[in-house]
Amino acid sequence: MSSVTTLRASDDDRDRVVATLREASVSGRISHDTFVQRLEAALTARHRDELDRLVDDVSHARPRLGERAVQAVSAVSAFGWRLQRAWRAPRLPELRLPADARTMTLGRGPDQDLRIDDTTVSRRHALLRRSARGWDVVDLCSTNGTRINGYRVVGAQPLRRGDIVSFGEFAMTVG
């Protein structure tokens, strides 16, 4: 009498099958209904052989030559676009935060610690202050606002190296 041992399905096995099913659905090799049915079966399968049967017809299918050509052209095009965008990106001035100061005011006014001569910057635009985390920026009810990486500052927001901080339309990179 021979006994056949079936291996229990692990979470990694399920993840592999779900990823294969997702890719097959996105590429159009299986319909959305088939994807949903097989996904439910994958989540309830107890053994690896049950999982393997769910992707038998899609896991070994290679993309056709036309699909591979489209993927290659798409990859080259995306690379060219990213390169062009990086080349044209403005080189922003660097905001270097001093090691010895506790606070700094920033604005267009002559009495500010960091004076920015830009019409979109308020006279008293923002406050930079040292905290336990590092440096925070606080908008001082400026007309055109303060943003970090495109998000408007509300209250005290931490600054991190590489952040792009905008005071009105004037942008800087935190160094």
Short mmCIF file of N, CA, C and O in Angstrom, two decimals, residues 146-153 163-166:
data_model
loop_
_atom_site.label_atom_id
_atom_site.label_comp_id
_atom_site.label_asym_id
_atom_site.label_seq_id
_atom_site.Cartn_x
_atom_site.Cartn_y
_atom_site.Cartn_z
N THR A 146 2.68 77.55 2.34
CA THR A 146 3.94 76.81 2.38
C THR A 146 3.60 75.35 2.09
O THR A 146 2.62 74.83 2.61
N ARG A 147 4.42 74.71 1.27
CA ARG A 147 4.17 73.31 0.90
C ARG A 147 5.45 72.49 1.06
O ARG A 147 6.53 73.00 0.84
N ILE A 148 5.27 71.24 1.44
CA ILE A 148 6.37 70.27 1.49
C ILE A 148 6.01 69.16 0.53
O ILE A 148 4.97 68.51 0.68
N ASN A 149 6.84 68.97 -0.49
CA ASN A 149 6.61 67.96 -1.52
C ASN A 149 5.22 68.07 -2.12
O ASN A 149 4.57 67.08 -2.42
N GLY A 150 4.74 69.31 -2.27
CA GLY A 150 3.45 69.57 -2.90
C GLY A 150 2.28 69.61 -1.96
O GLY A 150 1.18 69.99 -2.35
N TYR A 151 2.44 69.21 -0.70
CA TYR A 151 1.35 69.19 0.27
C TYR A 151 1.41 70.43 1.16
O TYR A 151 2.46 70.76 1.70
N ARG A 152 0.29 71.09 1.30
CA ARG A 152 0.22 72.32 2.08
C ARG A 152 0.53 72.04 3.55
O ARG A 152 0.06 71.07 4.12
N VAL A 153 1.31 72.92 4.14
CA VAL A 153 1.70 72.78 5.54
C VAL A 153 0.58 73.30 6.43
O VAL A 153 0.10 74.42 6.26
N ASP A 163 13.55 66.83 0.89
CA ASP A 163 12.21 67.38 0.71
C ASP A 163 12.28 68.63 -0.16
O ASP A 163 13.25 69.39 -0.11
N ILE A 164 11.23 68.86 -0.93
CA ILE A 164 11.11 70.10 -1.68
C ILE A 164 10.10 70.95 -0.94
O ILE A 164 8.93 70.58 -0.80
N VAL A 165 10.58 72.07 -0.41
CA VAL A 165 9.72 72.97 0.35
C VAL A 165 9.50 74.23 -0.48
O VAL A 165 10.43 74.78 -1.06
N SER A 166 8.21 74.62 -0.60
CA SER A 166 7.84 75.77 -1.41
C SER A 166 7.24 76.84 -0.52
O SER A 166 6.35 76.56 0.29
#
